[in-house]
Amino acid sequence: MEALYWNGRELSLNASYPRPKADEQAALIKVHLAGICATDLQIFKGYMGFQGVPGHEFVGSVVEGPREIIKKRVVGEINFTCGGCDYCNRGLGRHCPSRRVMGILNADGAFAEYISIPVENLHVVPENVADDEAVFTEPLAAAFEILEQTHVNPGDDVVVLGDGKLGFLCAQALKLTGANVTVVGKHPEKLKLIKQRAIRTVLLNEWKPSGFDVVIESTGSRSGLELALGAVRPRGTLVLKSTIAGEHQISLAPLVINEVTVIGSRCGPFAPALEALEKKSVAVTPLIEKVYALSSGVEAVSHAGRPGARKILLRR
Ligand SMILES: [Zn+2]
Ligand SMILES: [Zn+2]
C-alpha cells in the first residue's frame, strides 16, 4: 500500500509499504482523510524520536474487524493502552506508561492507505458528520479535555491566547459553557474566522491582559506562558495547551502569590467532540486550507509548515 514514511531524517512516499493486519483486538481501517498537525511537524524535527508512518488525525471506514462495525465510518483514539496497569485500571489509559501512540510512539499512523487500530479505540461517526468534519475529532477532543479538567461557569471571563487551529477549537468548546470567551491573536485573518463564530477577538497589541477567571495558553510559542501568567486573576485557572519542546525562564512566584491553579492539558475524550460535530454546535471546516493527495504528502507537509498555514488534509 501507499504510505508516507519517516525514517528519522526524511519523509518519503513508499508505494509498497506492508499493509497492516487486523487481528482479535485490532480492526483494519481504510483511511479516507488524514490531518497534518503541529505535533507531526515537531516529529519531523526529531520530537519523540519517532520512526514509521506518522499521522494521528483521521477518518476512515472499517474493512476488517467485528461484524457490527464493518463498513462503518470511524475515528480512533490515538493512545493504544496496555489495559492492565494501574493507570489503565483507573480509566487513565491516556497516561498508561507502556502506551503506544498512533503515528507518534511505537505505532504506525494514518498517513497511509490503511491503518490497524484496537477496536476499543474506535468511535462510529454519526451520519450527518461529513468526513472533512470528522477528521477534526481528535484535535477537537483535545479542546474538550479542558472541560474535563476544570469547571467553567456561565458568565466566567475566559481568554484563549492564540488564534491558531487549537485556539479556534478551544474557544468554541469553551463558549458552549456559556462563558464570556475572548480570543487574543496576532493574525487579523485568523481572528476574523473566530469572530464569525460570534466569539470576541482582540489583536495582541491592542489587548491589556488582566483579571481573567480562566486563561487558555494555546499560542504554540514560548512567549505565551508569560503572557498567560499576566492575564489570570488571583485564584484563577491557567490551562497550558501548547506543547513547546523548549525551556522557559520565568518566575513562578506570581503563581504562588496569586494562588493560581495550573493545569497541563493534552488529549481528550472523543464522545463530546463527536456530539458537538453532530449537533453542529462547533464549526471546523473553516480551518481547512487545502486537501492534497496522499501521494503528494511530502509537499503537503511542507505546506503545513508554512507560517500561518491552516489545516492541511491528505486524501487517498
Ligand atoms: Zn494532532
Ligand atoms: Zn496501561
GROMACS .gro file of C-alpha atoms and ligand atoms in nm:
model
  318
    1MET     CA    1   0.000   0.000   0.000
    2GLU     CA    2   0.094   0.366  -0.027
    3ALA     CA    3   0.226   0.530   0.291
    4LEU     CA    4   0.437   0.823   0.398
    5TYR     CA    5   0.738   0.703   0.592
    6TRP     CA    6   0.957   0.900   0.833
    7ASN     CA    7   1.295   0.732   0.887
    8GLY     CA    8   1.414   0.979   1.150
    9ARG     CA    9   1.580   1.205   0.892
   10GLU     CA   10   1.346   1.246   0.598
   11LEU     CA   11   0.990   1.188   0.492
   12SER     CA   12   0.925   0.991   0.174
   13LEU     CA   13   0.644   0.819  -0.011
   14ASN     CA   14   0.664   0.441  -0.004
   15ALA     CA   15   0.440   0.282  -0.268
   16SER     CA   16   0.483  -0.073  -0.138
   17TYR     CA   17   0.469  -0.036   0.240
   18PRO     CA   18   0.337  -0.356   0.405
   19ARG     CA   19  -0.035  -0.335   0.465
   20PRO     CA   20  -0.119  -0.375   0.837
   21LYS     CA   21  -0.329  -0.668   0.953
   22ALA     CA   22  -0.647  -0.697   1.154
   23ASP     CA   23  -0.643  -0.940   1.446
   24GLU     CA   24  -0.851  -1.030   1.754
   25GLN     CA   25  -0.812  -0.684   1.903
   26ALA     CA   26  -0.743  -0.458   1.608
   27ALA     CA   27  -0.955  -0.361   1.309
   28LEU     CA   28  -0.825  -0.272   0.965
   29ILE     CA   29  -0.935   0.074   0.855
   30LYS     CA   30  -0.923   0.228   0.509
   31VAL     CA   31  -0.823   0.592   0.563
   32HIS     CA   32  -1.044   0.848   0.386
   33LEU     CA   33  -0.886   1.168   0.513
   34ALA     CA   34  -0.598   1.248   0.749
   35GLY     CA   35  -0.495   1.578   0.903
   36ILE     CA   36  -0.142   1.712   0.941
   37CYS     CA   37  -0.096   1.875   1.279
   38ALA     CA   38   0.170   2.070   1.465
   39THR     CA   39   0.276   1.754   1.650
   40ASP     CA   40   0.360   1.591   1.317
   41LEU     CA   41   0.575   1.889   1.226
   42GLN     CA   42   0.752   1.855   1.564
   43ILE     CA   43   0.812   1.486   1.487
   44PHE     CA   44   0.988   1.589   1.165
   45LYS     CA   45   1.220   1.793   1.386
   46GLY     CA   46   1.304   1.487   1.594
   47TYR     CA   47   1.033   1.503   1.861
   48MET     CA   48   0.978   1.164   2.035
   49GLY     CA   49   1.248   1.004   1.817
   50PHE     CA   50   0.967   0.851   1.614
   51GLN     CA   51   1.025   0.637   1.305
   52GLY     CA   52   0.745   0.492   1.097
   53VAL     CA   53   0.422   0.614   0.938
   54PRO     CA   54   0.317   0.943   1.102
   55GLY     CA   55  -0.038   1.077   1.136
   56HIS     CA   56  -0.291   1.059   1.419
   57GLU     CA   57  -0.588   1.263   1.291
   58PHE     CA   58  -0.804   1.063   1.052
   59VAL     CA   59  -1.144   0.937   0.947
   60GLY     CA   60  -1.186   0.610   0.763
   61SER     CA   61  -1.404   0.304   0.722
   62VAL     CA   62  -1.369  -0.043   0.871
   63VAL     CA   63  -1.256  -0.305   0.620
   64GLU     CA   64  -1.183  -0.595   0.856
   65GLY     CA   65  -1.293  -0.633   1.217
   66PRO     CA   66  -1.604  -0.712   1.425
   67ARG     CA   67  -1.908  -0.761   1.202
   68GLU     CA   68  -2.114  -0.484   1.366
   69ILE     CA   69  -1.871  -0.215   1.256
   70ILE     CA   70  -1.773  -0.343   0.910
   71LYS     CA   71  -1.809  -0.063   0.650
   72LYS     CA   72  -1.891   0.191   0.925
   73ARG     CA   73  -1.713   0.523   0.918
   74VAL     CA   74  -1.493   0.561   1.223
   75VAL     CA   75  -1.245   0.785   1.401
   76GLY     CA   76  -0.996   0.647   1.652
   77GLU     CA   77  -0.847   0.747   1.986
   78ILE     CA   78  -0.473   0.765   1.944
   79ASN     CA   79  -0.341   0.610   2.267
   80PHE     CA   80  -0.311   0.231   2.247
   81THR     CA   81  -0.304   0.119   2.609
   82CYS     CA   82  -0.179  -0.197   2.780
   83GLY     CA   83  -0.512  -0.244   2.956
   84GLY     CA   84  -0.355  -0.398   3.266
   85CYS     CA   85  -0.162  -0.134   3.460
   86ASP     CA   86  -0.277   0.087   3.748
   87TYR     CA   87  -0.345   0.380   3.516
   88CYS     CA   88  -0.547   0.169   3.275
   89ASN     CA   89  -0.743   0.016   3.564
   90ARG     CA   90  -0.829   0.362   3.690
   91GLY     CA   91  -0.958   0.470   3.350
   92LEU     CA   92  -0.648   0.681   3.283
   93GLY     CA   93  -0.534   0.488   2.977
   94ARG     CA   94  -0.421   0.808   2.808
   95HIS     CA   95  -0.144   0.806   3.074
   96CYS     CA   96  -0.060   0.435   3.052
   97PRO     CA   97   0.322   0.423   3.086
   98SER     CA   98   0.351   0.147   2.827
   99ARG     CA   99   0.107   0.303   2.581
  100ARG     CA  100   0.178   0.320   2.211
  101VAL     CA  101   0.055   0.630   2.032
  102MET     CA  102  -0.058   0.623   1.671
  103GLY     CA  103   0.194   0.796   1.448
  104ILE     CA  104   0.386   0.931   1.750
  105LEU     CA  105   0.520   0.645   1.962
  106ASN     CA  106   0.582   0.283   1.852
  107ALA     CA  107   0.275   0.259   1.629
  108ASP     CA  108   0.222   0.340   1.262
  109GLY     CA  109  -0.019   0.621   1.190
  110ALA     CA  110  -0.270   0.741   0.937
  111PHE     CA  111  -0.066   0.892   0.653
  112ALA     CA  112  -0.127   0.566   0.466
  113GLU     CA  113  -0.397   0.383   0.273
  114TYR     CA  114  -0.475   0.157   0.569
  115ILE     CA  115  -0.417   0.153   0.943
  116SER     CA  116  -0.482  -0.106   1.208
  117ILE     CA  117  -0.630   0.017   1.537
  118PRO     CA  118  -0.756  -0.151   1.856
  119VAL     CA  119  -1.132  -0.194   1.822
  120GLU     CA  120  -1.186  -0.039   2.166
  121ASN     CA  121  -1.031   0.287   2.037
  122LEU     CA  122  -1.284   0.328   1.756
  123HIS     CA  123  -1.588   0.557   1.754
  124VAL     CA  124  -1.851   0.536   1.484
  125VAL     CA  125  -1.906   0.871   1.312
  126PRO     CA  126  -2.268   0.999   1.312
  127GLU     CA  127  -2.419   1.003   0.964
  128ASN     CA  128  -2.467   1.378   0.946
  129VAL     CA  129  -2.097   1.442   1.018
  130ALA     CA  130  -1.902   1.464   0.691
  131ASP     CA  131  -1.552   1.322   0.651
  132ASP     CA  132  -1.400   1.671   0.641
  133GLU     CA  133  -1.560   1.743   0.979
  134ALA     CA  134  -1.490   1.404   1.141
  135VAL     CA  135  -1.120   1.433   1.061
  136PHE     CA  136  -1.109   1.711   1.325
  137THR     CA  137  -1.241   1.486   1.606
  138GLU     CA  138  -0.900   1.429   1.763
  139PRO     CA  139  -0.793   1.795   1.791
  140LEU     CA  140  -1.147   1.893   1.892
  141ALA     CA  141  -1.135   1.628   2.167
  142ALA     CA  142  -0.815   1.791   2.291
  143ALA     CA  143  -1.013   2.116   2.321
  144PHE     CA  144  -1.292   1.941   2.513
  145GLU     CA  145  -1.032   1.799   2.753
  146ILE     CA  146  -1.025   2.144   2.917
  147LEU     CA  147  -1.387   2.096   3.025
  148GLU     CA  148  -1.299   1.756   3.175
  149GLN     CA  149  -1.027   1.914   3.383
  150THR     CA  150  -1.177   2.236   3.511
  151HIS     CA  151  -1.526   2.363   3.574
  152VAL     CA  152  -1.611   2.668   3.366
  153ASN     CA  153  -1.924   2.854   3.475
  154PRO     CA  154  -2.165   3.053   3.260
  155GLY     CA  155  -2.052   3.414   3.273
  156ASP     CA  156  -1.690   3.331   3.357
  157ASP     CA  157  -1.438   3.550   3.180
  158VAL     CA  158  -1.222   3.319   2.971
  159VAL     CA  159  -0.938   3.420   2.743
  160VAL     CA  160  -0.783   3.196   2.481
  161LEU     CA  161  -0.433   3.304   2.386
  162GLY     CA  162  -0.351   3.210   2.029
  163ASP     CA  163  -0.559   3.233   1.711
  164GLY     CA  164  -0.425   2.913   1.554
  165LYS     CA  165  -0.613   2.590   1.493
  166LEU     CA  166  -0.609   2.483   1.857
  167GLY     CA  167  -0.720   2.828   1.975
  168PHE     CA  168  -1.009   2.821   1.726
  169LEU     CA  169  -1.127   2.484   1.859
  170CYS     CA  170  -1.070   2.563   2.229
  171ALA     CA  171  -1.264   2.889   2.202
  172GLN     CA  172  -1.566   2.712   2.052
  173ALA     CA  173  -1.561   2.432   2.311
  174LEU     CA  174  -1.543   2.686   2.594
  175LYS     CA  175  -1.819   2.900   2.450
  176LEU     CA  176  -2.059   2.605   2.487
  177THR     CA  177  -2.036   2.651   2.866
  178GLY     CA  178  -2.191   2.998   2.846
  179ALA     CA  179  -1.864   3.165   2.946
  180ASN     CA  180  -1.761   3.503   2.802
  181VAL     CA  181  -1.481   3.395   2.570
  182THR     CA  182  -1.221   3.626   2.419
  183VAL     CA  183  -0.952   3.514   2.176
  184VAL     CA  184  -0.628   3.708   2.156
  185GLY     CA  185  -0.408   3.666   1.850
  186LYS     CA  186  -0.170   3.829   1.607
  187HIS     CA  187  -0.338   3.741   1.277
  188PRO     CA  188  -0.636   3.955   1.165
  189GLU     CA  189  -0.744   3.699   0.903
  190LYS     CA  190  -0.749   3.418   1.160
  191LEU     CA  191  -0.929   3.631   1.417
  192LYS     CA  192  -1.190   3.700   1.151
  193LEU     CA  193  -1.270   3.327   1.125
  194ILE     CA  194  -1.316   3.316   1.502
  195LYS     CA  195  -1.533   3.628   1.503
  196GLN     CA  196  -1.761   3.457   1.252
  197ARG     CA  197  -1.837   3.209   1.530
  198ALA     CA  198  -1.968   3.501   1.740
  199ILE     CA  199  -1.662   3.494   1.965
  200ARG     CA  200  -1.497   3.817   2.079
  201THR     CA  201  -1.150   3.871   1.937
  202VAL     CA  202  -0.869   4.116   2.015
  203LEU     CA  203  -0.538   4.182   1.843
  204LEU     CA  204  -0.249   4.113   2.077
  205ASN     CA  205  -0.103   4.462   2.051
  206GLU     CA  206  -0.441   4.617   2.139
  207TRP     CA  207  -0.500   4.391   2.438
  208LYS     CA  208  -0.448   4.465   2.806
  209PRO     CA  209  -0.418   4.140   2.998
  210SER     CA  210  -0.572   4.118   3.344
  211GLY     CA  211  -0.828   3.953   3.564
  212PHE     CA  212  -0.950   3.652   3.368
  213ASP     CA  213  -1.107   3.361   3.557
  214VAL     CA  214  -0.966   3.108   3.313
  215VAL     CA  215  -0.672   3.155   3.075
  216ILE     CA  216  -0.600   2.904   2.798
  217GLU     CA  217  -0.245   2.914   2.665
  218SER     CA  218  -0.261   2.781   2.308
  219THR     CA  219  -0.015   3.009   2.131
  220GLY     CA  220   0.232   2.734   2.048
  221SER     CA  221   0.507   2.985   2.120
  222ARG     CA  222   0.745   3.026   2.408
  223SER     CA  223   0.629   3.376   2.499
  224GLY     CA  224   0.272   3.254   2.555
  225LEU     CA  225   0.331   3.135   2.910
  226GLU     CA  226   0.446   3.474   3.036
  227LEU     CA  227   0.153   3.640   2.868
  228ALA     CA  228  -0.084   3.389   3.026
  229LEU     CA  229   0.061   3.444   3.373
  230GLY     CA  230  -0.014   3.815   3.347
  231ALA     CA  231  -0.375   3.755   3.242
  232VAL     CA  232  -0.503   3.524   3.516
  233ARG     CA  233  -0.677   3.665   3.824
  234PRO     CA  234  -0.583   3.561   4.178
  235ARG     CA  235  -0.729   3.212   4.244
  236GLY     CA  236  -0.790   3.180   3.870
  237THR     CA  237  -0.703   2.887   3.646
  238LEU     CA  238  -0.432   2.866   3.383
  239VAL     CA  239  -0.462   2.584   3.129
  240LEU     CA  240  -0.149   2.502   2.930
  241LYS     CA  241  -0.226   2.357   2.589
  242SER     CA  242   0.089   2.427   2.386
  243THR     CA  243   0.347   2.150   2.378
  244ILE     CA  244   0.665   2.351   2.346
  245ALA     CA  245   0.980   2.145   2.332
  246GLY     CA  246   1.182   2.427   2.487
  247GLU     CA  247   1.271   2.585   2.818
  248HIS     CA  248   1.122   2.882   2.997
  249GLN     CA  249   1.289   3.136   3.218
  250ILE     CA  250   1.014   3.290   3.423
  251SER     CA  251   0.947   3.349   3.789
  252LEU     CA  252   0.690   3.115   3.940
  253ALA     CA  253   0.636   3.347   4.239
  254PRO     CA  254   0.322   3.512   4.090
  255LEU     CA  255   0.160   3.167   4.074
  256VAL     CA  256   0.217   3.120   4.446
  257ILE     CA  257   0.125   3.473   4.549
  258ASN     CA  258  -0.193   3.469   4.344
  259GLU     CA  259  -0.274   3.106   4.428
  260VAL     CA  260  -0.322   3.021   4.061
  261THR     CA  261  -0.427   2.670   3.958
  262VAL     CA  262  -0.213   2.549   3.668
  263ILE     CA  263  -0.339   2.263   3.453
  264GLY     CA  264  -0.146   2.081   3.184
  265SER     CA  265  -0.383   1.957   2.916
  266ARG     CA  266  -0.330   1.713   2.628
  267CYS     CA  267  -0.554   1.458   2.454
  268GLY     CA  268  -0.924   1.445   2.529
  269PRO     CA  269  -1.243   1.243   2.509
  270PHE     CA  270  -1.386   1.173   2.162
  271ALA     CA  271  -1.752   1.138   2.264
  272PRO     CA  272  -1.825   1.507   2.343
  273ALA     CA  273  -1.629   1.614   2.034
  274LEU     CA  274  -1.833   1.389   1.805
  275GLU     CA  275  -2.152   1.504   1.976
  276ALA     CA  276  -2.064   1.868   1.914
  277LEU     CA  277  -1.996   1.790   1.548
  278GLU     CA  278  -2.326   1.602   1.523
  279LYS     CA  279  -2.522   1.890   1.676
  280LYS     CA  280  -2.333   2.141   1.459
  281SER     CA  281  -2.254   2.338   1.775
  282VAL     CA  282  -1.896   2.385   1.659
  283ALA     CA  283  -1.760   2.456   1.311
  284VAL     CA  284  -1.434   2.300   1.198
  285THR     CA  285  -1.425   2.319   0.818
  286PRO     CA  286  -1.328   2.690   0.811
  287LEU     CA  287  -0.988   2.563   0.929
  288ILE     CA  288  -0.923   2.367   0.608
  289GLU     CA  289  -0.665   2.530   0.386
  290LYS     CA  290  -0.600   2.262   0.127
  291VAL     CA  291  -0.650   1.892   0.058
  292TYR     CA  292  -0.361   1.703  -0.103
  293ALA     CA  293  -0.345   1.351  -0.242
  294LEU     CA  294  -0.156   1.113  -0.014
  295SER     CA  295   0.093   1.066  -0.299
  296SER     CA  296   0.178   1.439  -0.269
  297GLY     CA  297   0.219   1.403   0.106
  298VAL     CA  298   0.575   1.533   0.121
  299GLU     CA  299   0.466   1.856  -0.050
  300ALA     CA  300   0.161   1.870   0.179
  301VAL     CA  301   0.379   1.852   0.489
  302SER     CA  302   0.598   2.135   0.367
  303HIS     CA  303   0.283   2.343   0.302
  304ALA     CA  304   0.161   2.264   0.656
  305GLY     CA  305   0.489   2.401   0.788
  306ARG     CA  306   0.444   2.744   0.630
  307PRO     CA  307   0.388   3.014   0.890
  308GLY     CA  308   0.018   3.081   0.936
  309ALA     CA  309  -0.098   2.774   0.743
  310ARG     CA  310  -0.436   2.639   0.844
  311LYS     CA  311  -0.521   2.267   0.834
  312ILE     CA  312  -0.375   2.061   0.551
  313LEU     CA  313  -0.552   1.732   0.482
  314LEU     CA  314  -0.440   1.420   0.295
  315ARG     CA  315  -0.683   1.222   0.085
  316ARG     CA  316  -0.620   0.883  -0.071
  317ZN      ZN  317  -0.261   1.639   1.646
  318ZN      ZN  318  -0.162   0.051   3.095
   0.00000   0.00000   0.00000
